[in-house]
mmCIF file of C-alpha atoms in Angstrom:
data_model
loop_
_atom_site.group_PDB
_atom_site.id
_atom_site.type_symbol
_atom_site.label_atom_id
_atom_site.label_comp_id
_atom_site.label_asym_id
_atom_site.label_seq_id
_atom_site.Cartn_x
_atom_site.Cartn_y
_atom_site.Cartn_z
ATOM 1 C CA MET A 13 0.000 0.000 0.000
ATOM 2 C CA ALA A 14 1.361 3.427 -0.969
ATOM 3 C CA VAL A 15 2.117 5.847 1.848
ATOM 4 C CA SER A 16 1.970 9.634 2.139
ATOM 5 C CA GLU A 17 2.079 12.027 5.084
ATOM 6 C CA ASN A 18 -0.794 13.988 6.542
ATOM 7 C CA GLY A 19 -0.562 17.502 7.972
ATOM 8 C CA ASP A 20 0.890 16.208 11.226
ATOM 9 C CA GLY A 21 3.658 14.312 9.455
ATOM 10 C CA LEU A 22 2.081 10.957 10.298
ATOM 11 C CA PRO A 23 2.066 8.174 7.674
ATOM 12 C CA LYS A 24 -1.230 7.615 5.953
ATOM 13 C CA ARG A 25 -2.264 4.858 3.550
ATOM 14 C CA LEU A 26 -3.498 5.680 0.087
ATOM 15 C CA PRO A 27 -6.109 3.449 -1.581
ATOM 16 C CA HIS A 28 -5.783 1.195 -4.594
ATOM 17 C CA ILE A 29 -8.259 2.052 -7.354
ATOM 18 C CA SER A 30 -10.236 -0.430 -9.423
ATOM 19 C CA ASP A 31 -12.528 0.727 -12.221
ATOM 20 C CA ALA A 32 -15.743 -1.066 -13.185
ATOM 21 C CA THR A 33 -16.726 0.888 -16.296
ATOM 22 C CA LEU A 34 -16.273 -2.117 -18.584
ATOM 23 C CA ARG A 35 -18.135 -4.401 -16.216
ATOM 24 C CA ASP A 36 -21.118 -2.057 -16.101
ATOM 25 C CA SER A 37 -21.488 -2.773 -19.801
ATOM 26 C CA ALA A 38 -22.943 -6.040 -18.509
ATOM 27 C CA HIS A 39 -25.192 -4.347 -15.959
ATOM 28 C CA MET A 40 -26.374 -0.870 -16.926
ATOM 29 C CA ALA A 41 -29.517 -0.925 -19.012
ATOM 30 C CA GLY A 42 -28.867 -0.052 -22.637
ATOM 31 C CA VAL A 43 -25.074 0.331 -22.329
ATOM 32 C CA GLU A 44 -22.987 -2.062 -24.422
ATOM 33 C CA PHE A 45 -19.312 -1.378 -25.040
ATOM 34 C CA GLY A 46 -17.565 -3.061 -27.946
ATOM 35 C CA ALA A 47 -14.113 -4.636 -28.031
ATOM 36 C CA ARG A 48 -12.560 -1.485 -29.511
ATOM 37 C CA ASP A 49 -14.106 0.622 -26.731
ATOM 38 C CA ALA A 50 -12.733 -1.813 -24.165
ATOM 39 C CA ALA A 51 -9.192 -1.610 -25.533
ATOM 40 C CA VAL A 52 -9.183 2.199 -25.601
ATOM 41 C CA ILE A 53 -10.769 2.635 -22.170
ATOM 42 C CA ALA A 54 -8.610 -0.016 -20.489
ATOM 43 C CA ASP A 55 -5.418 1.482 -21.959
ATOM 44 C CA LEU A 56 -6.321 4.979 -20.738
ATOM 45 C CA LEU A 57 -7.262 3.663 -17.296
ATOM 46 C CA VAL A 58 -3.870 2.021 -16.885
ATOM 47 C CA LYS A 59 -2.079 5.111 -18.219
ATOM 48 C CA THR A 60 -3.945 7.137 -15.603
ATOM 49 C CA GLY A 61 -2.653 4.802 -12.906
ATOM 50 C CA VAL A 62 -5.727 2.720 -12.086
ATOM 51 C CA ASP A 63 -4.591 -0.545 -10.493
ATOM 52 C CA LEU A 64 -7.246 -2.902 -11.816
ATOM 53 C CA VAL A 65 -9.649 -2.848 -14.778
ATOM 54 C CA GLU A 66 -12.869 -4.742 -14.107
ATOM 55 C CA VAL A 67 -14.265 -6.109 -17.354
ATOM 56 C CA GLY A 68 -17.273 -8.202 -18.273
ATOM 57 C CA MET A 69 -19.469 -10.722 -16.551
ATOM 58 C CA VAL A 70 -19.384 -14.526 -16.790
ATOM 59 C CA SER A 71 -22.293 -16.684 -15.657
ATOM 60 C CA GLY A 72 -21.556 -19.835 -17.658
ATOM 61 C CA PRO A 73 -20.226 -21.125 -20.997
ATOM 62 C CA SER A 74 -20.061 -18.915 -24.103
ATOM 63 C CA SER A 75 -20.017 -15.598 -22.261
ATOM 64 C CA LYS A 76 -21.475 -12.682 -24.211
ATOM 65 C CA ASP A 77 -18.671 -10.520 -22.808
ATOM 66 C CA ALA A 78 -15.880 -12.755 -24.132
ATOM 67 C CA ASP A 79 -14.751 -10.250 -26.794
ATOM 68 C CA LEU A 80 -14.703 -7.471 -24.199
ATOM 69 C CA VAL A 81 -12.585 -9.532 -21.809
ATOM 70 C CA LEU A 82 -10.145 -10.661 -24.498
ATOM 71 C CA ALA A 83 -9.723 -7.135 -25.866
ATOM 72 C CA THR A 84 -8.940 -5.819 -22.393
ATOM 73 C CA HIS A 85 -6.413 -8.595 -21.785
ATOM 74 C CA GLU A 86 -4.703 -7.745 -25.063
ATOM 75 C CA ALA A 87 -4.629 -4.035 -24.229
ATOM 76 C CA VAL A 88 -3.406 -4.099 -20.621
ATOM 77 C CA GLY A 89 -2.747 -7.750 -19.723
ATOM 78 C CA ALA A 90 -4.805 -10.253 -17.770
ATOM 79 C CA GLU A 91 -2.874 -9.397 -14.601
ATOM 80 C CA ARG A 92 -4.357 -5.872 -14.624
ATOM 81 C CA SER A 93 -7.885 -7.166 -15.246
ATOM 82 C CA LEU A 94 -10.675 -8.682 -13.151
ATOM 83 C CA THR A 95 -13.882 -10.336 -14.354
ATOM 84 C CA LEU A 96 -17.122 -10.720 -12.434
ATOM 85 C CA VAL A 97 -18.470 -14.247 -11.984
ATOM 86 C CA VAL A 98 -22.125 -14.654 -11.089
ATOM 87 C CA VAL A 99 -22.880 -17.033 -8.202
ATOM 88 C CA ARG A 100 -26.202 -18.831 -8.020
ATOM 89 C CA ASP A 101 -25.379 -22.483 -7.224
ATOM 90 C CA ARG A 102 -22.404 -24.844 -7.165
ATOM 91 C CA GLN A 103 -22.889 -26.400 -10.624
ATOM 92 C CA GLN A 104 -23.392 -23.000 -12.280
ATOM 93 C CA VAL A 105 -20.265 -21.601 -10.590
ATOM 94 C CA GLU A 106 -18.140 -24.519 -11.801
ATOM 95 C CA LYS A 107 -19.178 -23.868 -15.405
ATOM 96 C CA ALA A 108 -18.598 -20.127 -15.037
ATOM 97 C CA LEU A 109 -15.112 -20.650 -13.614
ATOM 98 C CA ASP A 110 -14.247 -22.992 -16.477
ATOM 99 C CA GLU A 111 -15.339 -20.267 -18.901
ATOM 100 C CA ALA A 112 -13.209 -17.706 -17.061
ATOM 101 C CA LEU A 113 -10.218 -20.041 -17.357
ATOM 102 C CA ARG A 114 -10.859 -20.425 -21.086
ATOM 103 C CA LEU A 115 -10.772 -16.649 -21.453
ATOM 104 C CA GLY A 116 -7.440 -16.417 -19.629
ATOM 105 C CA VAL A 117 -8.872 -14.580 -16.616
ATOM 106 C CA LYS A 118 -6.503 -14.351 -13.634
ATOM 107 C CA SER A 119 -8.708 -12.522 -11.124
ATOM 108 C CA VAL A 120 -12.408 -13.091 -10.494
ATOM 109 C CA MET A 121 -14.932 -11.236 -8.410
ATOM 110 C CA PHE A 122 -17.873 -13.289 -7.192
ATOM 111 C CA SER A 123 -21.201 -11.477 -7.216
ATOM 112 C CA ILE A 124 -23.025 -12.934 -4.212
ATOM 113 C CA PRO A 125 -26.252 -11.403 -2.829
ATOM 114 C CA THR A 126 -25.992 -10.940 0.935
ATOM 115 C CA SER A 127 -29.149 -9.097 1.994
ATOM 116 C CA GLN A 128 -32.149 -11.258 2.764
ATOM 117 C CA GLU A 129 -34.121 -9.550 -0.017
ATOM 118 C CA HIS A 130 -31.507 -10.213 -2.696
ATOM 119 C CA ALA A 131 -30.614 -13.693 -1.434
ATOM 120 C CA GLN A 132 -34.258 -14.731 -1.614
ATOM 121 C CA LEU A 133 -34.541 -13.389 -5.173
ATOM 122 C CA LYS A 134 -31.285 -14.825 -6.525
ATOM 123 C CA LEU A 135 -30.391 -17.798 -4.332
ATOM 124 C CA ALA A 136 -34.006 -18.776 -3.546
ATOM 125 C CA SER A 137 -33.153 -18.771 0.165
ATOM 126 C CA PRO A 138 -32.671 -16.001 2.753
ATOM 127 C CA SER A 139 -30.753 -18.365 5.060
ATOM 128 C CA THR A 140 -27.432 -17.014 6.335
ATOM 129 C CA LYS A 141 -26.081 -20.554 6.611
ATOM 130 C CA TYR A 142 -26.940 -21.291 2.988
ATOM 131 C CA LEU A 143 -25.401 -17.987 1.871
ATOM 132 C CA ILE A 144 -22.143 -18.836 3.633
ATOM 133 C CA ASN A 145 -22.085 -22.368 2.203
ATOM 134 C CA VAL A 146 -22.599 -21.079 -1.344
ATOM 135 C CA ALA A 147 -19.838 -18.502 -0.953
ATOM 136 C CA ARG A 148 -17.411 -20.926 0.662
ATOM 137 C CA ALA A 149 -17.860 -23.511 -2.108
ATOM 138 C CA ALA A 150 -17.390 -20.893 -4.842
ATOM 139 C CA ILE A 151 -14.250 -19.448 -3.249
ATOM 140 C CA GLU A 152 -12.668 -22.851 -2.682
ATOM 141 C CA SER A 153 -13.377 -23.887 -6.296
ATOM 142 C CA ALA A 154 -11.809 -20.701 -7.614
ATOM 143 C CA LYS A 155 -8.708 -20.992 -5.449
ATOM 144 C CA GLU A 156 -8.250 -24.599 -6.574
ATOM 145 C CA ARG A 157 -8.146 -23.263 -10.155
ATOM 146 C CA GLY A 158 -5.531 -20.662 -9.224
ATOM 147 C CA PHE A 159 -7.644 -17.507 -9.382
ATOM 148 C CA HIS A 160 -7.124 -14.394 -7.281
ATOM 149 C CA VAL A 161 -10.545 -14.107 -5.622
ATOM 150 C CA THR A 162 -12.567 -11.099 -4.597
ATOM 151 C CA PHE A 163 -15.989 -11.944 -3.182
ATOM 152 C CA SER A 164 -18.721 -9.361 -2.897
ATOM 153 C CA GLY A 165 -21.551 -8.466 -0.632
ATOM 154 C CA GLU A 166 -24.163 -7.580 -3.235
ATOM 155 C CA ASP A 167 -26.569 -5.235 -1.439
ATOM 156 C CA GLY A 168 -24.049 -5.407 1.391
ATOM 157 C CA ALA A 169 -24.788 -1.873 2.559
ATOM 158 C CA ARG A 170 -28.287 -2.977 3.602
ATOM 159 C CA THR A 171 -27.117 -6.283 5.076
ATOM 160 C CA PRO A 172 -27.263 -6.257 8.909
ATOM 161 C CA ARG A 173 -23.992 -6.620 10.817
ATOM 162 C CA GLU A 174 -25.059 -9.930 12.382
ATOM 163 C CA ARG A 175 -25.466 -11.405 8.898
ATOM 164 C CA LEU A 176 -22.654 -9.613 7.045
ATOM 165 C CA VAL A 177 -19.735 -10.094 9.452
ATOM 166 C CA PRO A 178 -20.052 -13.923 9.704
ATOM 167 C CA TYR A 179 -20.350 -14.084 5.909
ATOM 168 C CA VAL A 180 -17.214 -11.996 5.310
ATOM 169 C CA THR A 181 -15.316 -13.897 8.012
ATOM 170 C CA ALA A 182 -16.220 -17.239 6.407
ATOM 171 C CA GLY A 183 -15.142 -15.977 2.991
ATOM 172 C CA PHE A 184 -11.649 -15.090 4.171
ATOM 173 C CA GLU A 185 -11.403 -18.388 6.050
ATOM 174 C CA ALA A 186 -12.211 -20.155 2.750
ATOM 175 C CA GLY A 187 -9.192 -18.476 1.143
ATOM 176 C CA ALA A 188 -10.577 -15.316 -0.511
ATOM 177 C CA ASP A 189 -8.092 -12.517 -1.129
ATOM 178 C CA ARG A 190 -10.400 -9.493 -0.943
ATOM 179 C CA PHE A 191 -13.977 -8.562 -0.031
ATOM 180 C CA ARG A 192 -15.974 -5.902 -1.838
ATOM 181 C CA LEU A 193 -18.826 -4.181 -0.043
ATOM 182 C CA ALA A 194 -21.352 -3.143 -2.675
ATOM 183 C CA GLU A 195 -23.616 -0.248 -1.867
ATOM 184 C CA THR A 196 -25.892 -1.722 -4.516
ATOM 185 C CA VAL A 197 -28.792 0.346 -3.281
ATOM 186 C CA ALA A 198 -27.520 3.749 -2.119
ATOM 187 C CA CYS A 199 -28.663 4.124 1.476
ATOM 188 C CA LEU A 200 -25.718 5.099 3.707
ATOM 189 C CA SER A 201 -24.320 8.406 4.871
ATOM 190 C CA PRO A 202 -20.514 8.748 5.111
ATOM 191 C CA TRP A 203 -20.589 8.269 8.887
ATOM 192 C CA GLN A 204 -22.749 5.160 8.532
ATOM 193 C CA MET A 205 -20.356 3.887 5.884
ATOM 194 C CA GLU A 206 -17.421 4.289 8.277
ATOM 195 C CA GLU A 207 -19.220 2.162 10.863
ATOM 196 C CA LYS A 208 -20.080 -0.507 8.293
ATOM 197 C CA ILE A 209 -16.504 -0.727 6.998
ATOM 198 C CA ALA A 210 -14.974 -0.663 10.478
ATOM 199 C CA ASP A 211 -16.869 -3.873 11.286
ATOM 200 C CA LEU A 212 -15.203 -5.524 8.293
ATOM 201 C CA THR A 213 -11.667 -4.211 8.649
ATOM 202 C CA ALA A 214 -11.713 -5.597 12.199
ATOM 203 C CA ILE A 215 -11.896 -9.128 10.745
ATOM 204 C CA ASP A 216 -8.523 -10.846 10.964
ATOM 205 C CA GLY A 217 -6.671 -10.852 7.641
ATOM 206 C CA SER A 218 -9.305 -8.840 5.798
ATOM 207 C CA GLU A 219 -8.693 -6.703 2.715
ATOM 208 C CA ILE A 220 -11.712 -4.533 1.942
ATOM 209 C CA GLU A 221 -12.966 -2.711 -1.154
ATOM 210 C CA ILE A 222 -15.886 -0.281 -1.441
ATOM 211 C CA HIS A 223 -18.173 -0.081 -4.482
ATOM 212 C CA SER A 224 -20.664 2.742 -4.010
ATOM 213 C CA HIS A 225 -23.624 3.874 -6.113
ATOM 214 C CA ASN A 226 -24.476 7.542 -6.539
ATOM 215 C CA MET A 227 -28.288 7.746 -6.416
ATOM 216 C CA LEU A 228 -28.020 10.024 -3.358
ATOM 217 C CA GLY A 229 -24.980 11.916 -4.669
ATOM 218 C CA MET A 230 -22.654 10.575 -1.968
ATOM 219 C CA ALA A 231 -20.636 7.900 -3.798
ATOM 220 C CA VAL A 232 -17.317 9.800 -3.600
ATOM 221 C CA ALA A 233 -17.949 10.875 -0.006
ATOM 222 C CA ASN A 234 -18.863 7.328 0.989
ATOM 223 C CA SER A 235 -15.810 5.935 -0.818
ATOM 224 C CA LEU A 236 -13.497 8.324 1.044
ATOM 225 C CA ALA A 237 -15.277 7.497 4.313
ATOM 226 C CA ALA A 238 -14.755 3.784 3.657
ATOM 227 C CA HIS A 239 -11.058 4.397 3.062
ATOM 228 C CA ARG A 240 -10.870 6.436 6.263
ATOM 229 C CA ALA A 241 -12.318 3.419 8.088
ATOM 230 C CA GLY A 242 -9.662 1.111 6.645
ATOM 231 C CA ALA A 243 -10.822 0.038 3.177
ATOM 232 C CA ASP A 244 -7.789 -0.690 0.979
ATOM 233 C CA TRP A 245 -9.562 -0.405 -2.379
ATOM 234 C CA ILE A 246 -12.055 2.004 -3.966
ATOM 235 C CA SER A 247 -14.128 1.012 -7.010
ATOM 236 C CA THR A 248 -15.063 3.698 -9.555
ATOM 237 C CA THR A 249 -16.428 4.120 -13.064
ATOM 238 C CA VAL A 250 -15.406 6.626 -15.715
ATOM 239 C CA ALA A 251 -17.725 9.657 -15.599
ATOM 240 C CA GLY A 252 -19.748 7.823 -12.930
ATOM 241 C CA ILE A 253 -21.403 5.625 -15.575
ATOM 242 C CA GLY A 254 -23.566 2.957 -13.959
ATOM 243 C CA GLU A 255 -27.021 1.777 -13.040
ATOM 244 C CA ARG A 256 -29.197 3.195 -10.244
ATOM 245 C CA GLY A 257 -27.879 6.756 -10.365
ATOM 246 C CA GLY A 258 -24.365 5.802 -11.369
ATOM 247 C CA ASN A 259 -21.218 4.915 -9.426
ATOM 248 C CA ALA A 260 -18.364 6.800 -7.796
ATOM 249 C CA PRO A 261 -16.939 8.859 -10.694
ATOM 250 C CA LEU A 262 -13.253 8.250 -11.310
ATOM 251 C CA ALA A 263 -12.291 11.864 -12.061
ATOM 252 C CA GLU A 264 -13.980 13.259 -8.955
ATOM 253 C CA LEU A 265 -12.475 10.524 -6.794
ATOM 254 C CA LEU A 266 -8.928 11.030 -8.101
ATOM 255 C CA THR A 267 -9.077 14.818 -7.888
ATOM 256 C CA SER A 268 -10.453 14.526 -4.346
ATOM 257 C CA LEU A 269 -7.508 12.312 -3.427
ATOM 258 C CA ARG A 270 -5.164 14.917 -4.965
ATOM 259 C CA VAL A 271 -6.690 17.874 -3.105
ATOM 260 C CA ILE A 272 -7.561 16.247 0.222
ATOM 261 C CA HIS A 273 -4.742 13.710 0.589
ATOM 262 C CA GLY A 274 -2.043 15.251 -1.601
ATOM 263 C CA ASP A 275 -2.080 12.068 -3.694
ATOM 264 C CA THR A 276 0.075 12.579 -6.796
ATOM 265 C CA ARG A 277 0.251 8.947 -7.958
ATOM 266 C CA PHE A 278 -2.161 9.410 -10.854
ATOM 267 C CA ASP A 279 -1.704 11.063 -14.261
ATOM 268 C CA LEU A 280 -4.859 13.166 -14.356
ATOM 269 C CA THR A 281 -4.164 14.512 -17.855
ATOM 270 C CA HIS A 282 -5.901 11.458 -19.383
ATOM 271 C CA LEU A 283 -9.190 11.965 -17.531
ATOM 272 C CA THR A 284 -11.005 14.153 -20.054
ATOM 273 C CA GLU A 285 -10.079 11.919 -22.994
ATOM 274 C CA LEU A 286 -11.082 8.900 -20.923
ATOM 275 C CA SER A 287 -14.482 10.358 -20.071
ATOM 276 C CA GLU A 288 -15.132 11.283 -23.697
ATOM 277 C CA ALA A 289 -14.235 7.767 -24.883
ATOM 278 C CA ALA A 290 -16.419 6.066 -22.277
ATOM 279 C CA LEU A 291 -19.427 8.317 -22.815
ATOM 280 C CA ARG A 292 -19.149 7.913 -26.571
ATOM 281 C CA GLY A 293 -18.924 4.124 -26.309
ATOM 282 C CA ALA A 294 -21.817 3.999 -23.860
ATOM 283 C CA GLY A 295 -24.014 6.101 -26.131
ATOM 284 C CA LEU A 296 -24.732 8.561 -23.323
ATOM 285 C CA GLY A 297 -23.928 11.793 -25.136
ATOM 286 C CA GLU A 298 -21.474 14.298 -23.713
ATOM 287 C CA ALA A 299 -22.157 13.806 -20.015
ATOM 288 C CA PHE A 300 -23.546 11.356 -17.499
ATOM 289 C CA GLN A 301 -25.793 12.821 -14.826
ATOM 290 C CA SER A 302 -26.140 11.014 -11.518
ATOM 291 C CA GLY A 303 -29.093 11.054 -9.161
ATOM 292 C CA PRO A 304 -32.766 10.043 -9.161
ATOM 293 C CA THR A 305 -34.188 12.400 -11.825
ATOM 294 C CA THR A 306 -32.394 11.158 -14.941
ATOM 295 C CA PRO A 307 -33.977 8.915 -17.610
ATOM 296 C CA HIS A 308 -31.594 6.081 -16.716
ATOM 297 C CA ALA A 309 -31.956 6.283 -12.914
ATOM 298 C CA PHE A 310 -34.801 3.762 -12.821
ATOM 299 C CA ALA A 311 -34.086 2.046 -16.143
ATOM 300 C CA TYR A 312 -33.542 -1.710 -16.104
ATOM 301 C CA GLU A 313 -32.881 -4.570 -18.518
ATOM 302 C CA LEU A 314 -32.982 -7.447 -16.026
ATOM 303 C CA PRO A 315 -36.460 -8.932 -15.494
ATOM 304 C CA GLY A 316 -35.912 -9.301 -11.737
ATOM 305 C CA GLN A 317 -35.278 -5.583 -11.378
ATOM 306 C CA LEU A 318 -38.528 -4.805 -13.167
ATOM 307 C CA THR A 319 -40.666 -7.332 -11.299
ATOM 308 C CA SER A 320 -39.110 -6.693 -7.861
ATOM 309 C CA PRO A 321 -38.053 -3.011 -7.944
ATOM 310 C CA GLU A 322 -38.341 -2.677 -4.167
ATOM 311 C CA ALA A 323 -35.204 -4.819 -3.853
ATOM 312 C CA TYR A 324 -33.209 -2.253 -5.830
ATOM 313 C CA GLU A 325 -34.691 1.056 -4.744
ATOM 314 C CA THR A 326 -34.693 2.913 -1.422
ATOM 315 C CA LEU A 327 -37.088 5.411 -2.948
ATOM 316 C CA PRO A 328 -39.557 4.773 -5.781
ATOM 317 C CA ALA A 329 -39.350 6.552 -9.118
ATOM 318 C CA GLU A 330 -42.779 8.109 -8.548
ATOM 319 C CA LEU A 331 -41.558 9.942 -5.436
ATOM 320 C CA VAL A 332 -39.411 12.249 -7.559
ATOM 321 C CA GLY A 333 -41.809 12.364 -10.506
ATOM 322 C CA ASN A 334 -39.751 9.871 -12.510
ATOM 323 C CA THR A 335 -40.858 6.614 -14.138
ATOM 324 C CA ARG A 336 -39.543 3.082 -14.158
ATOM 325 C CA GLU A 337 -38.495 2.009 -17.634
ATOM 326 C CA LEU A 338 -36.956 -0.787 -19.644
ATOM 327 C CA ARG A 339 -33.851 0.055 -21.725
ATOM 328 C CA VAL A 340 -32.106 -2.672 -23.740
ATOM 329 C CA ARG A 341 -30.110 -3.145 -26.931
ATOM 330 C CA SER A 342 -29.031 -6.738 -27.665
ATOM 331 C CA ARG A 343 -29.358 -8.401 -24.259
ATOM 332 C CA LEU A 344 -32.925 -9.505 -24.878
ATOM 333 C CA THR A 345 -34.394 -12.485 -23.028
ATOM 334 C CA THR A 346 -37.790 -14.127 -23.221
ATOM 335 C CA ALA A 347 -38.511 -13.086 -19.620
ATOM 336 C CA LEU A 348 -37.713 -9.451 -20.411
ATOM 337 C CA VAL A 349 -39.835 -9.472 -23.553
ATOM 338 C CA LYS A 350 -42.704 -11.141 -21.697
ATOM 339 C CA TRP A 351 -42.612 -8.366 -19.070
ATOM 340 C CA ALA A 352 -42.561 -5.694 -21.772
ATOM 341 C CA LEU A 353 -45.546 -7.117 -23.621
ATOM 342 C CA ALA A 354 -47.579 -8.011 -20.487
ATOM 343 C CA GLU A 355 -51.248 -8.468 -21.420
ATOM 344 C CA GLU A 356 -50.514 -7.348 -24.995
ATOM 345 C CA GLY A 357 -48.383 -10.470 -25.403
ATOM 346 C CA ALA A 358 -51.397 -12.763 -25.650
ATOM 347 C CA GLY A 359 -51.107 -14.715 -28.864
ATOM 348 C CA VAL A 360 -47.442 -13.792 -29.423
ATOM 349 C CA ASP A 361 -44.919 -16.622 -29.597
ATOM 350 C CA ILE A 362 -42.517 -15.072 -27.090
ATOM 351 C CA GLU A 363 -39.547 -17.307 -27.893
ATOM 352 C CA ALA A 364 -39.850 -16.839 -31.645
ATOM 353 C CA PHE A 365 -40.410 -13.096 -31.286
ATOM 354 C CA THR A 366 -37.409 -12.693 -28.977
ATOM 355 C CA ALA A 367 -35.159 -14.520 -31.439
ATOM 356 C CA TRP A 368 -36.515 -12.441 -34.336
ATOM 357 C CA LEU A 369 -36.083 -9.152 -32.457
ATOM 358 C CA THR A 370 -32.540 -10.084 -31.404
ATOM 359 C CA ARG A 371 -31.599 -10.712 -35.043
ATOM 360 C CA ARG A 372 -33.180 -7.442 -36.136
ATOM 361 C CA GLN A 373 -31.339 -5.513 -33.418
ATOM 362 C CA GLU A 374 -28.016 -6.849 -34.659
ATOM 363 C CA GLN A 375 -28.886 -6.030 -38.278
ATOM 364 C CA GLU A 376 -29.883 -2.463 -37.367
ATOM 365 C CA GLY A 377 -26.863 -1.679 -35.182
ATOM 366 C CA ARG A 378 -28.441 -2.405 -31.783
ATOM 367 C CA PRO A 379 -30.644 0.686 -31.372
ATOM 368 C CA LEU A 380 -31.963 1.416 -27.883
ATOM 369 C CA LEU A 381 -35.316 -0.205 -27.109
ATOM 370 C CA ASP A 382 -37.831 0.766 -24.452
ATOM 371 C CA ARG A 383 -41.109 -0.944 -23.605
ATOM 372 C CA ASP A 384 -43.090 0.879 -26.293
ATOM 373 C CA ALA A 385 -40.516 -0.007 -28.960
ATOM 374 C CA ILE A 386 -40.721 -3.699 -28.055
ATOM 375 C CA ARG A 387 -44.511 -3.593 -28.241
ATOM 376 C CA LYS A 388 -44.408 -1.909 -31.656
ATOM 377 C CA SER A 389 -41.895 -4.515 -32.819
ATOM 378 C CA ALA A 390 -44.294 -7.262 -31.741
ATOM 379 C CA ILE A 391 -46.891 -5.796 -34.096
ATOM 380 C CA ASP A 392 -44.358 -5.897 -36.937
ATOM 381 C CA PHE A 393 -43.518 -9.513 -36.062
ATOM 382 C CA GLN A 394 -47.155 -10.628 -36.075
ATOM 383 C CA SER A 395 -47.706 -9.019 -39.461
ATOM 384 C CA LEU A 396 -45.057 -11.188 -41.132
#
């Protein structure tokens, strides 16, 4: 860990930085980076001084993010990259890890839901014991394959201490190298974040990372508070790009470290070019606005987020006069299309229509679809 001096001449740690911009291409509704985008963004991130580039998501064989992962490896090396691996059950994890090995991945980050709400939705059980068993098995399998392993607490910010601390403790005992607390649903103040992180840094042998979302506009503040409480790593995204109000923006985080901590490790001259490249690749125009009033704040492309929004929102879209919307390009699924069509889907062959619409999206350059566009496309399909 790098060291500087504070105003009293006392040594002070400086955090490692990981960037998840290229992983949010697998999560943020309607955002899909290509391999060329990945190479450019990853190269600029490393030139800036970011320690680790998080790229893509693997849930099983034939990952849709394979090109993204391979392009990043070619640009900056697999050692500077990390890929997210979804965890749902033992058999699925084994297949996902085999796919990660095929892609040459060296470091994985397990996405494991820790709150009762998310565990029930994604693991089909709210049991703490089951959660720990799933995590332990995944970590042990990954270490046997030689991976560097980060395991997450998805929705960890809302996970009670009596559930979170035993989970994190068990993960390190199973051999994990790092734990990432995900403020999946923005809900903490900086002082609450310090308390949450302090519980985790007190665990013997722990190495902690913070991944904060910006729906409440406190992602940078919460990231700095987590570091103050002992977190070794801070996760960011370029321009704050990300779902649910965005993430901790890289430029603001690095300039805050420069001004507040006198941190001169990073080459900030690349930041504007980096932001322009990421925004262009994401199709978000010239700027990304965080917070609850933007069109993308309550936009989803995962069926579970649309059918169970209360698990992902601390405040509803209607409270701020916003609306919940579907945004998708090529990551269409039958479940997503079925939700979009709802009662208007009667008489539509959902599987055939989804396959047809996916082909048409590719032919037309993957334009952005919302619910109305999918419904209009269904009319076109039925007229064939």
